[in-house]
Coordinates of C-alpha atoms and ligand atoms in Angstrom, one line a residue:
M239 CA 77.4 128.8 108.2
T240 CA 77.4 126.0 105.7
A241 CA 80.7 124.2 105.2
R242 CA 82.3 123.7 101.8
I243 CA 82.0 120.0 100.9
I244 CA 85.4 118.6 100.0
D245 CA 84.7 116.4 96.9
G246 CA 86.9 113.4 97.5
K247 CA 85.5 111.7 94.4
A248 CA 86.7 114.5 92.1
I249 CA 90.0 115.0 93.9
A250 CA 90.7 111.2 93.7
A251 CA 89.9 111.2 90.0
A252 CA 92.3 114.1 89.5
V253 CA 95.1 112.2 91.4
R254 CA 94.4 109.0 89.3
A255 CA 94.6 111.0 86.1
H256 CA 97.8 112.7 87.1
V257 CA 99.3 109.3 88.0
A258 CA 98.2 107.9 84.6
D259 CA 100.0 110.8 82.9
E260 CA 103.2 110.1 84.9
V261 CA 102.9 106.3 84.2
A262 CA 102.7 107.1 80.4
R263 CA 105.7 109.5 80.7
V264 CA 107.8 106.9 82.6
Q265 CA 106.9 104.2 80.1
R266 CA 107.9 106.4 77.2
A267 CA 111.2 107.6 78.8
H268 CA 112.3 104.3 80.4
A269 CA 110.2 101.5 78.9
M270 CA 109.1 100.5 82.4
T271 CA 105.5 99.7 83.5
P272 CA 104.8 99.9 87.2
G273 CA 103.1 96.7 88.5
L274 CA 100.9 96.2 91.6
A275 CA 100.3 92.7 93.1
V276 CA 97.3 92.4 95.4
V277 CA 96.9 89.3 97.6
L278 CA 93.5 88.4 98.8
V279 CA 93.0 85.5 101.3
G280 CA 89.5 84.1 101.6
S281 CA 86.2 85.5 100.3
D282 CA 85.2 88.4 102.6
P283 CA 82.7 90.3 100.4
A284 CA 83.9 93.8 101.4
S285 CA 87.5 92.8 100.7
E286 CA 86.5 91.3 97.3
V287 CA 84.9 94.6 96.3
Y288 CA 88.0 96.5 97.3
V289 CA 90.3 94.2 95.4
R290 CA 88.1 94.4 92.3
S291 CA 88.2 98.1 92.4
K292 CA 91.9 98.2 92.9
H293 CA 92.4 96.0 89.9
K294 CA 90.2 98.1 87.7
L295 CA 91.8 101.4 88.7
T296 CA 95.4 100.1 88.5
Q297 CA 94.8 99.0 84.9
A298 CA 93.0 102.3 84.1
A299 CA 96.2 104.1 85.2
G300 CA 98.2 102.1 82.7
M301 CA 99.9 99.9 85.3
A302 CA 100.1 96.1 85.4
S303 CA 97.8 94.5 87.9
F304 CA 98.4 91.0 89.4
E305 CA 95.8 89.4 91.5
H306 CA 96.4 86.4 93.8
V307 CA 93.4 84.9 95.4
L308 CA 94.1 82.2 98.0
P309 CA 91.6 80.1 100.0
S310 CA 90.9 81.1 103.6
D311 CA 92.6 78.0 104.9
V312 CA 95.9 78.8 103.2
G313 CA 98.9 78.0 105.4
Q314 CA 101.2 80.7 106.7
D315 CA 104.2 79.1 104.8
E316 CA 102.4 79.1 101.5
L317 CA 101.4 82.7 101.9
L318 CA 105.0 83.6 102.9
A319 CA 106.3 81.7 99.8
L320 CA 104.0 83.7 97.6
I321 CA 105.3 87.0 99.1
G322 CA 108.9 85.8 98.6
R323 CA 108.1 85.2 94.9
L324 CA 106.5 88.7 94.5
N325 CA 109.5 90.3 96.3
R326 CA 111.8 88.7 93.6
D327 CA 109.5 89.4 90.6
P328 CA 110.9 92.3 88.6
L329 CA 107.5 93.1 87.1
V330 CA 106.0 93.7 90.6
H331 CA 106.8 97.0 92.2
G332 CA 104.1 97.1 94.8
I333 CA 102.7 94.4 97.0
L334 CA 99.5 94.8 99.0
V335 CA 98.1 92.0 101.2
Q336 CA 94.4 92.8 101.7
L337 CA 93.6 93.1 105.5
P338 CA 92.1 91.7 107.6
L339 CA 93.6 88.3 107.2
P340 CA 91.9 85.2 108.6
K341 CA 92.7 84.7 112.3
S342 CA 94.7 81.5 111.5
L343 CA 97.4 83.7 109.9
D344 CA 100.0 85.9 111.7
T345 CA 99.4 89.3 110.1
E346 CA 102.5 90.9 111.6
S347 CA 104.9 88.3 110.2
I348 CA 103.2 88.5 106.8
I349 CA 103.6 92.3 106.6
N350 CA 107.2 92.0 107.8
A351 CA 108.0 89.6 105.0
I352 CA 107.1 92.2 102.3
D353 CA 110.1 93.9 100.8
P354 CA 109.9 97.4 102.3
A355 CA 110.7 98.9 98.8
K356 CA 107.5 97.2 97.6
D357 CA 105.4 97.9 100.7
V358 CA 102.9 100.2 99.0
D359 CA 100.5 100.0 102.0
G360 CA 103.3 101.6 104.2
L361 CA 102.8 99.1 107.0
H362 CA 106.2 97.5 107.2
P363 CA 108.1 98.6 110.3
N364 CA 110.9 100.0 108.1
N365 CA 108.5 102.4 106.4
A366 CA 106.6 103.2 109.6
G367 CA 110.0 103.9 111.4
R368 CA 111.3 106.0 108.5
L369 CA 108.1 108.0 108.4
A370 CA 108.4 108.6 112.2
A371 CA 112.0 109.7 111.8
G372 CA 111.0 112.2 109.1
L373 CA 112.8 110.2 106.4
P374 CA 111.4 109.5 102.9
A375 CA 109.1 106.5 103.2
L376 CA 106.2 104.8 101.6
S377 CA 103.4 106.0 103.8
P378 CA 100.0 104.4 104.3
C379 CA 97.5 105.4 101.6
T380 CA 94.5 106.6 103.7
P381 CA 96.5 109.2 105.7
L382 CA 98.2 110.4 102.5
G383 CA 94.7 110.8 101.1
C384 CA 93.8 112.9 104.1
I385 CA 96.7 115.2 103.6
I386 CA 95.8 115.7 99.9
L387 CA 92.2 116.5 100.8
T388 CA 93.3 119.0 103.5
K389 CA 95.7 120.7 101.0
S390 CA 92.8 121.1 98.6
V391 CA 91.5 123.6 101.2
H392 CA 94.7 125.0 102.8
A393 CA 97.8 125.4 100.6
S394 CA 100.0 125.3 103.8
L395 CA 99.3 123.5 107.1
Q396 CA 102.2 125.2 108.8
G397 CA 101.4 126.2 112.4
M398 CA 97.8 125.0 112.2
N399 CA 96.4 123.1 115.3
A400 CA 95.4 119.6 114.2
I401 CA 93.7 116.8 116.2
V402 CA 93.8 113.2 115.0
I403 CA 91.3 111.0 116.8
G404 CA 92.5 107.4 116.6
R405 CA 96.0 105.9 116.8
S406 CA 95.9 102.8 114.6
N407 CA 99.0 101.9 112.6
L408 CA 96.9 102.1 109.5
V409 CA 95.5 105.6 109.9
G410 CA 96.0 107.7 113.1
R411 CA 99.8 107.2 113.8
P412 CA 101.0 107.7 110.2
L413 CA 98.6 110.7 109.8
V414 CA 100.3 112.4 112.8
Q415 CA 103.7 111.9 111.2
L416 CA 102.5 113.3 107.8
L417 CA 101.0 116.3 109.6
L418 CA 104.2 116.9 111.5
N419 CA 106.0 116.8 108.1
E420 CA 103.6 119.6 107.1
N421 CA 104.6 121.6 110.2
A422 CA 101.2 121.4 111.8
T423 CA 100.9 121.2 115.6
V424 CA 99.4 117.8 116.4
T425 CA 97.3 116.4 119.2
I426 CA 96.6 112.6 119.0
A427 CA 93.6 111.4 120.8
H428 CA 92.4 107.8 121.5
S429 CA 90.0 105.9 123.7
R430 CA 91.7 106.9 126.9
S431 CA 91.8 110.6 126.1
R432 CA 89.9 113.0 128.4
D433 CA 87.7 115.9 127.3
L434 CA 87.7 115.0 123.6
A435 CA 85.2 117.8 122.9
Q436 CA 87.5 120.4 124.4
L437 CA 90.6 119.1 122.6
C438 CA 88.6 119.3 119.3
A439 CA 87.4 122.8 120.1
R440 CA 90.9 124.3 119.6
A441 CA 91.7 122.4 116.4
D442 CA 91.8 124.1 113.0
L443 CA 92.0 120.6 111.5
V444 CA 90.0 117.7 112.8
Y445 CA 90.7 114.1 111.6
A446 CA 88.3 111.4 112.9
A447 CA 89.5 107.8 112.5
V448 CA 87.7 105.9 115.2
G449 CA 85.1 103.6 113.8
K450 CA 82.2 105.0 115.9
P451 CA 79.3 106.3 114.0
E452 CA 78.8 110.0 114.3
M453 CA 80.8 110.2 117.5
V454 CA 82.2 113.7 116.8
R455 CA 79.4 116.2 117.3
G456 CA 78.9 119.6 115.7
D457 CA 79.4 121.5 119.0
W458 CA 82.9 120.0 119.3
I459 CA 84.0 121.8 116.1
K460 CA 85.7 125.2 116.1
P461 CA 83.8 127.5 113.7
G462 CA 85.5 127.4 110.3
A463 CA 87.6 124.3 111.0
T464 CA 88.4 121.7 108.3
V465 CA 87.0 118.3 109.2
I466 CA 88.3 115.1 107.5
D467 CA 86.1 112.1 108.4
V468 CA 87.9 108.8 107.8
G469 CA 85.3 106.6 109.5
I470 CA 83.1 104.2 107.5
N471 CA 80.3 102.8 109.5
R472 CA 77.1 101.0 108.5
L473 CA 74.0 102.2 110.3
S474 CA 70.6 100.5 110.2
G475 CA 67.7 102.9 109.6
T476 CA 64.1 102.5 111.0
D477 CA 63.1 101.5 107.4
G478 CA 65.4 98.4 107.7
K479 CA 67.8 99.8 105.1
T480 CA 71.5 100.4 106.0
R481 CA 73.4 103.6 105.2
L482 CA 77.0 104.5 105.4
V483 CA 78.0 107.2 108.0
G484 CA 81.3 108.5 109.1
D485 CA 82.7 109.2 112.6
V486 CA 81.4 112.7 112.4
A487 CA 77.8 113.8 112.8
F488 CA 77.8 115.4 109.3
Q489 CA 74.7 117.5 109.4
E490 CA 75.6 119.1 112.7
A491 CA 79.3 119.6 111.8
S492 CA 78.7 121.0 108.4
G493 CA 76.8 123.8 110.0
V494 CA 79.9 124.9 111.9
A495 CA 83.0 123.7 109.9
G496 CA 84.6 125.7 107.1
A497 CA 85.1 122.6 105.0
I498 CA 84.2 118.9 105.5
T499 CA 84.5 115.6 103.8
P500 CA 81.2 113.6 103.2
V501 CA 80.8 109.8 103.8
P502 CA 80.7 108.3 101.3
G503 CA 82.5 110.4 98.7
G504 CA 85.3 111.8 100.9
V505 CA 88.4 109.9 102.2
G506 CA 87.3 106.5 100.9
Q507 CA 88.0 107.4 97.3
M508 CA 91.4 108.7 98.1
T509 CA 92.8 105.4 99.5
V510 CA 93.0 103.6 96.1
A511 CA 94.2 106.8 94.3
C512 CA 97.1 107.0 96.8
L513 CA 97.9 103.3 96.4
L514 CA 98.5 104.1 92.7
V515 CA 100.7 107.1 93.8
N516 CA 102.7 104.7 96.0
T517 CA 103.1 102.0 93.4
L518 CA 104.4 104.6 90.9
R519 CA 106.8 106.0 93.5
A520 CA 108.0 102.5 94.4
A521 CA 108.6 101.5 90.8
C522 CA 110.6 104.7 90.1
A523 CA 112.7 104.1 93.3
I524 CA 113.3 100.4 92.5
H525 CA 114.5 101.3 89.0
G526 CA 116.7 104.2 90.2
L527 CA 114.7 106.8 88.4
P528 CA 113.9 110.3 89.7
P529 CA 110.8 110.4 91.9
P530 CA 107.6 110.9 89.8
E531 CA 106.1 114.3 89.7
V532 CA 103.2 113.6 92.0
Q533 CA 104.2 115.9 94.8
P534 CA 102.5 119.1 93.3
L535 CA 99.2 117.3 94.1
W536 CA 99.7 118.2 97.8
Ligands
NDP723 P1 91.0 100.9 114.7 O1 89.9 100.2 115.3 O2 92.3 100.2 114.4 O3 91.4 102.2 115.6 C1 90.4 103.0 116.1 C2 91.1 104.0 117.0 O4 90.0 104.8 117.6 C3 91.9 103.5 118.2 O5 93.1 104.1 118.3 C4 91.0 103.7 119.4 O6 91.7 104.0 120.6 C5 90.3 104.9 119.0 N1 89.0 105.0 119.7 C6 88.1 104.1 119.9 N2 87.0 104.5 120.6 C7 87.3 105.8 120.9 C8 86.7 106.9 121.6 N3 85.5 106.6 122.2 N4 87.2 108.1 121.7 C9 88.4 108.3 121.1 N5 89.1 107.4 120.4 C10 88.6 106.2 120.3 O7 90.4 101.6 113.4 P2 91.1 102.1 112.0 O8 92.1 103.2 112.3 O9 91.6 101.0 111.2 O10 89.9 102.8 111.3 C11 89.1 103.8 111.8 C12 87.9 104.1 111.0 O11 88.4 104.5 109.7 C13 87.0 102.9 110.8 O12 85.6 103.4 110.7 C14 87.4 102.3 109.4 O13 86.4 101.7 108.8 C15 87.8 103.6 108.7 N6 88.8 103.4 107.6 C16 88.5 104.0 106.4 C17 89.4 103.9 105.4 C18 89.1 104.6 104.1 O14 89.6 104.3 103.1 N7 88.2 105.7 104.2 C19 90.6 103.1 105.5 C20 90.9 102.6 106.8 C21 90.0 102.8 107.9 P3 92.7 102.9 121.3 O15 93.9 102.9 120.5 O16 92.8 103.5 122.7 O17 91.9 101.6 121.3

């Protein structure tokens, strides 16, 4: 069997187009332009690429984009002062601090300083707690992208057996909560889990968010299962060139799975698209407007 390839690039483009339509509608009806502020500390090349791409796609969706680039030796107080100003700025509806931050800064207190209503990365404990309690919340973008990709294959996830491998605050934990909201039956696995292959073998939905190249093998996958590969790993080939691979052995798994995301071209594209969804949602909530019509996307 050859798995259907889930085209994250096309689905992300559809989400962005839908958000852009909603932004235009909100602007017409309420004269309000959603605004996203991105804070980058230092000059990590990968982070710079992400921030540039976020800026371009935010503007393309018709939103205002504010970039704040600070030197890597910025003090904690100076960064907290900037977040305070962004929290009070009426033109800013979403605040994203690009992670990882330099080791000299206390990431937790920086995240905690963001107004939860503007926390479009969904990392503030208020949002994480609300999500865990089944309450409306801004949820982290990558897990939200995983749900949208899964729902491009299955209209309903109700009663399906899902396994999430990885329990980070950024991906694994919020993904479990979103899957519970979809009425899936969820197993969460991590570095201390036993018999991972056996746990995977009963899953209709497999989510790999580990950061270990091609760890999930084809013979772990239940025939016909849907596989969502969050991992982004750089592997050096014998030719000296590097290539991106996921946490799933794609060639093997695509011979068994019913549907699978490629790396690149799968989950990665969805993260920024969902950041735009969250910014639009935050802007509507802050202005007391009805939630934007983005839910039909998943
Ligand atoms: P973290 O390093 O924060 O978490 C990794 C998780 O994997 C941990 O919970 C860890 O368990 C678990 N783990 C590690 N080794 C094993 C193992 N051998 N068996 C089972 N579980 C294991 O990573 P992130 O969640 O931030 O990211 C995961 C991957 O997703 C990375 O490749 C990252 O680059 C990618 N990513 C991609 C994004 C995208 O946009 N596509 C966005 C964010 C991340 P324990 O808790 O026990 O240590």
